[in-house]
mmCIF file of C-alpha atoms and ligand atoms in Angstrom:
data_model
loop_
_atom_site.group_PDB
_atom_site.id
_atom_site.type_symbol
_atom_site.label_atom_id
_atom_site.label_comp_id
_atom_site.label_asym_id
_atom_site.label_seq_id
_atom_site.Cartn_x
_atom_site.Cartn_y
_atom_site.Cartn_z
ATOM 1 C CA GLY A 1 169.983 19.134 138.570
ATOM 2 C CA GLY A 2 172.277 20.941 140.958
ATOM 3 C CA ALA A 3 170.019 23.693 142.289
ATOM 4 C CA THR A 4 171.429 25.471 145.339
ATOM 5 C CA ARG A 5 170.065 24.195 148.645
ATOM 6 C CA ASP A 6 170.989 24.787 152.268
ATOM 7 C CA ARG A 7 169.920 21.366 153.524
ATOM 8 C CA LEU A 8 171.311 17.949 152.613
ATOM 9 C CA ARG A 9 168.893 15.362 151.248
ATOM 10 C CA ILE A 10 169.592 11.626 151.530
ATOM 11 C CA ALA A 11 167.488 9.009 149.703
ATOM 12 C CA ILE A 12 167.047 5.678 151.467
ATOM 13 C CA GLN A 13 164.897 2.621 150.775
ATOM 14 C CA LYS A 14 161.360 3.064 152.105
ATOM 15 C CA SER A 15 160.803 -0.592 152.930
ATOM 16 C CA GLY A 16 163.094 -3.494 152.234
ATOM 17 C CA ARG A 17 166.342 -5.077 153.282
ATOM 18 C CA LEU A 18 168.289 -1.814 153.489
ATOM 19 C CA SER A 19 165.750 0.524 155.128
ATOM 20 C CA GLU A 20 166.219 -0.344 158.801
ATOM 21 C CA PRO A 21 170.029 -0.649 158.740
ATOM 22 C CA ALA A 22 170.260 2.601 156.731
ATOM 23 C CA ARG A 23 168.156 4.549 159.249
ATOM 24 C CA ALA A 24 170.011 3.005 162.169
ATOM 25 C CA LEU A 25 173.370 3.958 160.663
ATOM 26 C CA LEU A 26 172.317 7.564 160.067
ATOM 27 C CA ALA A 27 170.824 7.727 163.565
ATOM 28 C CA SER A 28 174.147 6.601 165.033
ATOM 29 C CA CYS A 29 175.706 9.547 163.187
ATOM 30 C CA GLY A 30 173.591 11.743 165.479
ATOM 31 C CA LEU A 31 170.783 12.479 163.036
ATOM 32 C CA SER A 32 167.125 12.484 164.032
ATOM 33 C CA TRP A 33 163.974 13.300 162.089
ATOM 34 C CA ARG A 34 160.388 14.362 162.271
ATOM 35 C CA GLU A 35 158.367 12.149 159.918
ATOM 36 C CA SER A 36 155.815 13.565 157.534
ATOM 37 C CA ARG A 37 152.313 12.090 157.648
ATOM 38 C CA ASP A 38 152.860 10.201 154.378
ATOM 39 C CA LYS A 39 156.237 8.948 155.695
ATOM 40 C CA LEU A 40 157.938 9.794 152.392
ATOM 41 C CA PHE A 41 159.966 12.692 153.745
ATOM 42 C CA CYS A 42 161.729 12.953 157.098
ATOM 43 C CA TYR A 43 162.724 16.430 158.197
ATOM 44 C CA GLY A 44 166.115 16.522 159.951
ATOM 45 C CA GLU A 45 165.934 17.995 163.452
ATOM 46 C CA THR A 46 169.448 17.779 164.891
ATOM 47 C CA LEU A 47 171.109 18.727 161.599
ATOM 48 C CA PRO A 48 169.756 20.113 158.311
ATOM 49 C CA VAL A 49 169.859 16.615 156.785
ATOM 50 C CA ASP A 50 166.535 15.305 155.440
ATOM 51 C CA LEU A 51 165.567 11.819 154.262
ATOM 52 C CA LEU A 52 163.546 10.851 151.229
ATOM 53 C CA LEU A 53 162.046 7.339 151.474
ATOM 54 C CA VAL A 54 161.849 5.698 148.047
ATOM 55 C CA ARG A 55 162.156 2.475 146.023
ATOM 56 C CA ASP A 56 165.827 1.490 145.899
ATOM 57 C CA ASP A 57 165.732 1.435 142.079
ATOM 58 C CA ASP A 58 164.817 5.138 142.042
ATOM 59 C CA ILE A 59 167.862 6.233 144.044
ATOM 60 C CA PRO A 60 170.417 6.495 141.177
ATOM 61 C CA GLY A 61 167.963 8.601 139.149
ATOM 62 C CA LEU A 62 167.215 10.907 142.086
ATOM 63 C CA LEU A 63 170.968 11.454 142.463
ATOM 64 C CA ALA A 64 171.448 12.003 138.722
ATOM 65 C CA ASP A 65 168.644 14.575 138.662
ATOM 66 C CA GLY A 66 170.040 16.376 141.717
ATOM 67 C CA VAL A 67 166.804 15.778 143.658
ATOM 68 C CA CYS A 68 168.895 14.068 146.355
ATOM 69 C CA ASP A 69 172.508 14.640 147.351
ATOM 70 C CA TYR A 70 173.289 11.187 148.711
ATOM 71 C CA GLY A 71 171.640 7.798 148.677
ATOM 72 C CA ILE A 72 172.018 4.516 150.523
ATOM 73 C CA VAL A 73 171.673 1.764 147.951
ATOM 74 C CA GLY A 74 173.117 -1.607 146.999
ATOM 75 C CA ARG A 75 176.330 -1.362 144.997
ATOM 76 C CA ASN A 76 174.573 -3.720 142.565
ATOM 77 C CA VAL A 77 171.847 -1.137 141.847
ATOM 78 C CA LEU A 78 174.300 1.760 141.545
ATOM 79 C CA ASP A 79 176.714 -0.180 139.319
ATOM 80 C CA GLU A 80 173.901 -1.461 137.089
ATOM 81 C CA VAL A 81 172.978 2.136 136.268
ATOM 82 C CA GLY A 82 176.681 2.909 135.793
ATOM 83 C CA ALA A 83 177.121 -0.085 133.466
ATOM 84 C CA ASP A 84 174.056 0.913 131.451
ATOM 85 C CA ARG A 85 175.350 4.468 131.089
ATOM 86 C CA ALA A 86 178.811 3.223 130.080
ATOM 87 C CA LEU A 87 177.328 0.881 127.436
ATOM 88 C CA ARG A 88 175.370 3.835 126.031
ATOM 89 C CA GLY A 89 178.422 6.098 126.045
ATOM 90 C CA LEU A 90 177.039 8.386 128.749
ATOM 91 C CA PRO A 91 179.187 9.923 131.508
ATOM 92 C CA GLN A 92 178.922 8.696 135.106
ATOM 93 C CA VAL A 93 176.947 10.961 137.421
ATOM 94 C CA SER A 94 177.382 9.415 140.865
ATOM 95 C CA LYS A 95 179.770 7.107 142.645
ATOM 96 C CA ALA A 96 180.024 4.958 145.771
ATOM 97 C CA VAL A 97 181.542 7.193 148.453
ATOM 98 C CA ARG A 98 181.682 4.642 151.311
ATOM 99 C CA GLY A 99 180.959 0.921 151.734
ATOM 100 C CA LEU A 100 178.558 0.533 154.669
ATOM 101 C CA GLY A 101 179.081 -3.083 155.750
ATOM 102 C CA PHE A 102 175.483 -4.351 155.509
ATOM 103 C CA GLY A 103 173.257 -5.746 152.749
ATOM 104 C CA GLY A 104 176.019 -8.061 151.584
ATOM 105 C CA CYS A 105 175.330 -10.352 148.621
ATOM 106 C CA ARG A 106 176.842 -11.521 145.328
ATOM 107 C CA LEU A 107 175.737 -11.212 141.711
ATOM 108 C CA ASP A 108 176.181 -14.754 140.396
ATOM 109 C CA ILE A 109 175.516 -16.659 137.230
ATOM 110 C CA ALA A 110 173.658 -19.801 138.274
ATOM 111 C CA ILE A 111 173.119 -22.948 136.243
ATOM 112 C CA PRO A 112 170.896 -26.047 136.607
ATOM 113 C CA GLU A 113 172.100 -28.389 139.366
ATOM 114 C CA SER A 114 172.445 -31.211 136.831
ATOM 115 C CA THR A 115 174.744 -29.168 134.569
ATOM 116 C CA GLU A 116 178.514 -29.296 134.955
ATOM 117 C CA TRP A 117 180.230 -25.882 134.917
ATOM 118 C CA THR A 118 183.168 -25.804 132.535
ATOM 119 C CA GLY A 119 183.742 -22.036 132.374
ATOM 120 C CA PRO A 120 182.433 -18.836 130.750
ATOM 121 C CA ALA A 121 182.734 -20.281 127.188
ATOM 122 C CA GLN A 122 179.823 -22.544 128.147
ATOM 123 C CA LEU A 123 177.565 -19.461 128.060
ATOM 124 C CA GLN A 124 178.266 -18.812 124.352
ATOM 125 C CA GLY A 125 174.976 -18.682 122.428
ATOM 126 C CA SER A 126 172.856 -19.264 125.540
ATOM 127 C CA ARG A 127 169.947 -17.254 126.968
ATOM 128 C CA ILE A 128 170.578 -15.747 130.416
ATOM 129 C CA ALA A 129 167.736 -14.237 132.463
ATOM 130 C CA THR A 130 168.597 -11.290 134.736
ATOM 131 C CA SER A 131 167.473 -8.003 136.265
ATOM 132 C CA TYR A 132 171.048 -6.742 135.790
ATOM 133 C CA PRO A 133 171.420 -6.560 131.971
ATOM 134 C CA GLY A 134 174.093 -3.837 132.046
ATOM 135 C CA LEU A 135 176.401 -5.609 134.510
ATOM 136 C CA LEU A 136 175.877 -8.932 132.729
ATOM 137 C CA GLN A 137 176.580 -7.433 129.278
ATOM 138 C CA GLN A 138 179.772 -5.763 130.535
ATOM 139 C CA TRP A 139 180.963 -9.014 132.079
ATOM 140 C CA LEU A 140 180.125 -11.063 128.955
ATOM 141 C CA ASP A 141 181.970 -8.497 126.804
ATOM 142 C CA GLY A 142 184.989 -8.830 129.106
ATOM 143 C CA GLN A 143 184.894 -12.620 128.694
ATOM 144 C CA GLY A 144 184.472 -12.369 124.920
ATOM 145 C CA VAL A 145 181.239 -14.364 125.147
ATOM 146 C CA GLN A 146 178.055 -13.693 123.119
ATOM 147 C CA ALA A 147 174.774 -14.574 124.799
ATOM 148 C CA THR A 148 171.162 -13.398 124.685
ATOM 149 C CA ILE A 149 170.161 -11.453 127.772
ATOM 150 C CA VAL A 150 166.541 -12.021 128.837
ATOM 151 C CA ASN A 151 165.694 -8.939 130.908
ATOM 152 C CA LEU A 152 163.245 -9.773 133.734
ATOM 153 C CA SER A 153 162.290 -7.451 136.579
ATOM 154 C CA GLY A 154 161.509 -10.280 139.006
ATOM 155 C CA SER A 155 161.178 -14.067 139.469
ATOM 156 C CA VAL A 156 164.417 -14.535 137.564
ATOM 157 C CA GLU A 157 165.102 -17.861 139.301
ATOM 158 C CA ILE A 158 162.124 -19.642 137.717
ATOM 159 C CA ALA A 159 163.082 -18.645 134.141
ATOM 160 C CA PRO A 160 165.070 -21.859 133.424
ATOM 161 C CA ARG A 161 162.190 -24.086 134.591
ATOM 162 C CA LEU A 162 159.778 -22.084 132.409
ATOM 163 C CA GLY A 163 162.070 -22.589 129.428
ATOM 164 C CA GLN A 164 162.547 -18.813 129.172
ATOM 165 C CA ALA A 165 166.309 -19.015 129.638
ATOM 166 C CA ASP A 166 169.144 -21.534 130.015
ATOM 167 C CA PHE A 167 170.873 -19.791 132.910
ATOM 168 C CA ILE A 168 170.285 -16.889 135.277
ATOM 169 C CA CYS A 169 172.322 -14.011 136.665
ATOM 170 C CA ASP A 170 170.897 -12.900 140.009
ATOM 171 C CA LEU A 171 171.692 -11.782 143.548
ATOM 172 C CA VAL A 172 172.516 -14.528 146.010
ATOM 173 C CA SER A 173 173.038 -14.378 149.761
ATOM 174 C CA SER A 174 172.344 -17.707 151.494
ATOM 175 C CA GLY A 175 171.837 -19.605 148.224
ATOM 176 C CA ALA A 176 168.530 -21.083 149.466
ATOM 177 C CA THR A 177 166.564 -19.571 146.567
ATOM 178 C CA LEU A 178 168.897 -21.169 144.027
ATOM 179 C CA THR A 179 168.614 -24.557 145.735
ATOM 180 C CA ALA A 180 164.816 -24.291 145.885
ATOM 181 C CA ASN A 181 164.847 -23.804 142.115
ATOM 182 C CA GLN A 182 167.317 -26.639 141.389
ATOM 183 C CA LEU A 183 170.042 -24.168 140.459
ATOM 184 C CA LYS A 184 173.620 -23.783 141.694
ATOM 185 C CA PRO A 185 176.060 -20.857 141.614
ATOM 186 C CA ALA A 186 178.650 -21.075 138.817
ATOM 187 C CA VAL A 187 180.564 -17.789 138.778
ATOM 188 C CA THR A 188 180.482 -14.481 140.684
ATOM 189 C CA LEU A 189 180.307 -11.241 138.656
ATOM 190 C CA MET A 190 180.523 -8.922 141.663
ATOM 191 C CA THR A 191 180.181 -8.834 145.418
ATOM 192 C CA SER A 192 177.891 -6.148 146.760
ATOM 193 C CA GLU A 193 176.965 -4.333 149.943
ATOM 194 C CA ALA A 194 175.023 -1.192 150.759
ATOM 195 C CA VAL A 195 176.982 1.929 149.843
ATOM 196 C CA LEU A 196 176.647 5.636 150.412
ATOM 197 C CA ALA A 197 176.297 6.956 146.862
ATOM 198 C CA GLY A 198 177.106 10.583 146.209
ATOM 199 C CA PRO A 199 178.043 13.140 143.597
ATOM 200 C CA ILE A 200 181.164 13.029 141.434
ATOM 201 C CA THR A 201 181.646 16.802 141.651
ATOM 202 C CA PRO A 202 181.747 18.578 145.042
ATOM 203 C CA PHE A 203 178.925 20.846 146.237
ATOM 204 C CA ALA A 204 179.361 24.548 145.531
ATOM 205 C CA ASP A 205 177.176 25.660 148.472
ATOM 206 C CA VAL A 206 176.751 24.997 152.211
ATOM 207 C CA ARG A 207 175.968 21.353 151.445
ATOM 208 C CA GLY A 208 179.730 20.856 151.054
ATOM 209 C CA GLU A 209 180.298 21.546 154.766
ATOM 210 C CA LEU A 210 177.296 19.434 155.777
ATOM 211 C CA ALA A 211 178.604 16.607 153.611
ATOM 212 C CA SER A 212 182.059 16.637 155.204
ATOM 213 C CA LEU A 213 180.514 16.723 158.680
ATOM 214 C CA LEU A 214 178.310 13.747 157.806
ATOM 215 C CA LEU A 215 181.228 11.783 156.297
ATOM 216 C CA ARG A 216 183.418 12.488 159.360
ATOM 217 C CA ARG A 217 180.710 11.141 161.670
ATOM 218 C CA LEU A 218 180.034 8.198 159.377
ATOM 219 C CA ASP A 219 183.716 7.241 159.302
ATOM 220 C CA GLY A 220 183.760 7.354 163.118
ATOM 221 C CA VAL A 221 180.731 5.048 163.339
ATOM 222 C CA LEU A 222 182.057 2.644 160.681
ATOM 223 C CA ARG A 223 185.438 2.428 162.458
ATOM 224 C CA LEU A 224 183.727 1.476 165.728
ATOM 225 C CA ARG A 225 181.705 -1.215 163.962
ATOM 226 C CA ASP A 226 184.761 -2.947 162.477
HETATM 227 O O1 PRT B 301 160.818 -2.078 147.037
HETATM 228 P P1 PRT B 301 162.216 -1.877 146.559
HETATM 229 O O2 PRT B 301 162.350 -1.824 145.054
HETATM 230 O O3 PRT B 301 162.871 -0.715 147.265
HETATM 231 O O4 PRT B 301 163.028 -3.173 147.094
HETATM 232 P P2 PRT B 301 163.605 -4.444 146.327
HETATM 233 O O5 PRT B 301 162.644 -5.560 146.511
HETATM 234 O O6 PRT B 301 164.060 -4.105 144.951
HETATM 235 O O7 PRT B 301 164.946 -4.677 147.153
HETATM 236 P P3 PRT B 301 165.294 -5.611 148.412
HETATM 237 O O8 PRT B 301 164.840 -4.943 149.667
HETATM 238 O O9 PRT B 301 164.891 -7.028 148.174
HETATM 239 O O10 PRT B 301 166.889 -5.570 148.298
HETATM 240 C C1 PRT B 301 167.582 -4.373 148.446
HETATM 241 C C2 PRT B 301 169.071 -4.665 148.309
HETATM 242 O O11 PRT B 301 169.475 -5.633 149.297
HETATM 243 C C3 PRT B 301 169.528 -5.293 147.003
HETATM 244 O O12 PRT B 301 169.649 -4.360 145.929
HETATM 245 C C4 PRT B 301 170.876 -5.869 147.415
HETATM 246 O O13 PRT B 301 171.875 -4.849 147.370
HETATM 247 C C5 PRT B 301 170.670 -6.273 148.872
HETATM 248 N N1 PRT B 301 170.543 -7.729 149.080
HETATM 249 C C6 PRT B 301 171.269 -8.454 149.958
HETATM 250 C C7 PRT B 301 169.705 -8.583 148.443
HETATM 251 C C8 PRT B 301 169.955 -9.866 148.981
HETATM 252 N N2 PRT B 301 170.923 -9.744 149.923
HETATM 253 C C9 PRT B 301 169.179 -10.994 148.509
HETATM 254 N N3 PRT B 301 169.373 -12.115 148.979
HETATM 255 N N4 PRT B 301 168.750 -8.394 147.507
HETATM 256 C C10 PRT B 301 168.034 -9.452 147.087
HETATM 257 N N5 PRT B 301 168.225 -10.734 147.531
HETATM 258 C C11 PRT B 301 167.327 -11.794 146.970
HETATM 259 C C12 PRT B 301 168.018 -12.861 146.157
HETATM 260 O O14 PRT B 301 168.115 -12.463 144.811
HETATM 261 C C13 PRT B 301 167.067 -14.051 146.310
HETATM 262 O O15 PRT B 301 166.055 -13.971 145.338
HETATM 263 O O16 PRT B 301 166.724 -12.470 148.029
HETATM 264 C C14 PRT B 301 166.412 -13.803 147.677
HETATM 265 C C15 PRT B 301 166.925 -14.685 148.801
HETATM 266 O O17 PRT B 301 168.327 -14.870 148.716
HETATM 267 P P4 PRT B 301 169.001 -16.214 149.207
HETATM 268 O O18 PRT B 301 170.268 -16.422 148.389
HETATM 269 O O19 PRT B 301 169.316 -16.001 150.661
HETATM 270 O O20 PRT B 301 168.022 -17.333 148.996
HETATM 271 ZN ZN1 ZN B 302 163.927 -2.468 143.977
#
């Protein structure tokens, strides 16, 4: 990636928990857009800052490939890609530049309600279902625990009832989904929120000045929200 451009491109979630708050935050930084007919690309009018509307899971890859300069994504999604790269010995390509104060949740290991939690050693030899295999593997390694990770892209919380796994590792906010599936939180691997993800190395063209303008405005807005 890294082609020279004279406009900044920010990837945000097209539809989901982070899309409205992300657009609202960027709008309060003084940005406005003209939407394309397919609503996948929003052309910046007040500043040369465009939006790309995508699946949240695609944002780290768009940053890595240099297709987008920044992205608004859950720290959980960004760090999962980072954990996967680290486990495969690959260098990091993007980082969280700012925490944005919305989309808060935790990545928890949850266990059946009827099971008593005695600590990480209890996970030894078990099967744990998750959509976050990289973060889970890193955490298990740190605990010195060996377990089988069952990688599921969705419906993780029903895996124990289906006999697919003993435990799960999933995002939790209110905890209602765990309760509905007769599970309870046991241990938190990370807390998450939406972050502005950006490049590790600075821009070599006019995007550098646009980026510092955007970050200055963003810091002003975030300070007012505190
Ligand atoms: O379509 P696309 O792939 O873009 O969207 P998505 O369905 O993958 O993502 P989306 O919109 O569900 O979530 C986007 C981001 O919101 C996540 O990556 C998190 O950073 C953040 N977030 C905050 C959450 C939650 N809270 C949350 N509660 N993401 C998912 N959940 C799930 C949780 O796992 C549970 O299954 O919502 C369910 C309800 O949670 P409880 O605990 O309130 O019952
Ligand atoms: Zn997604």
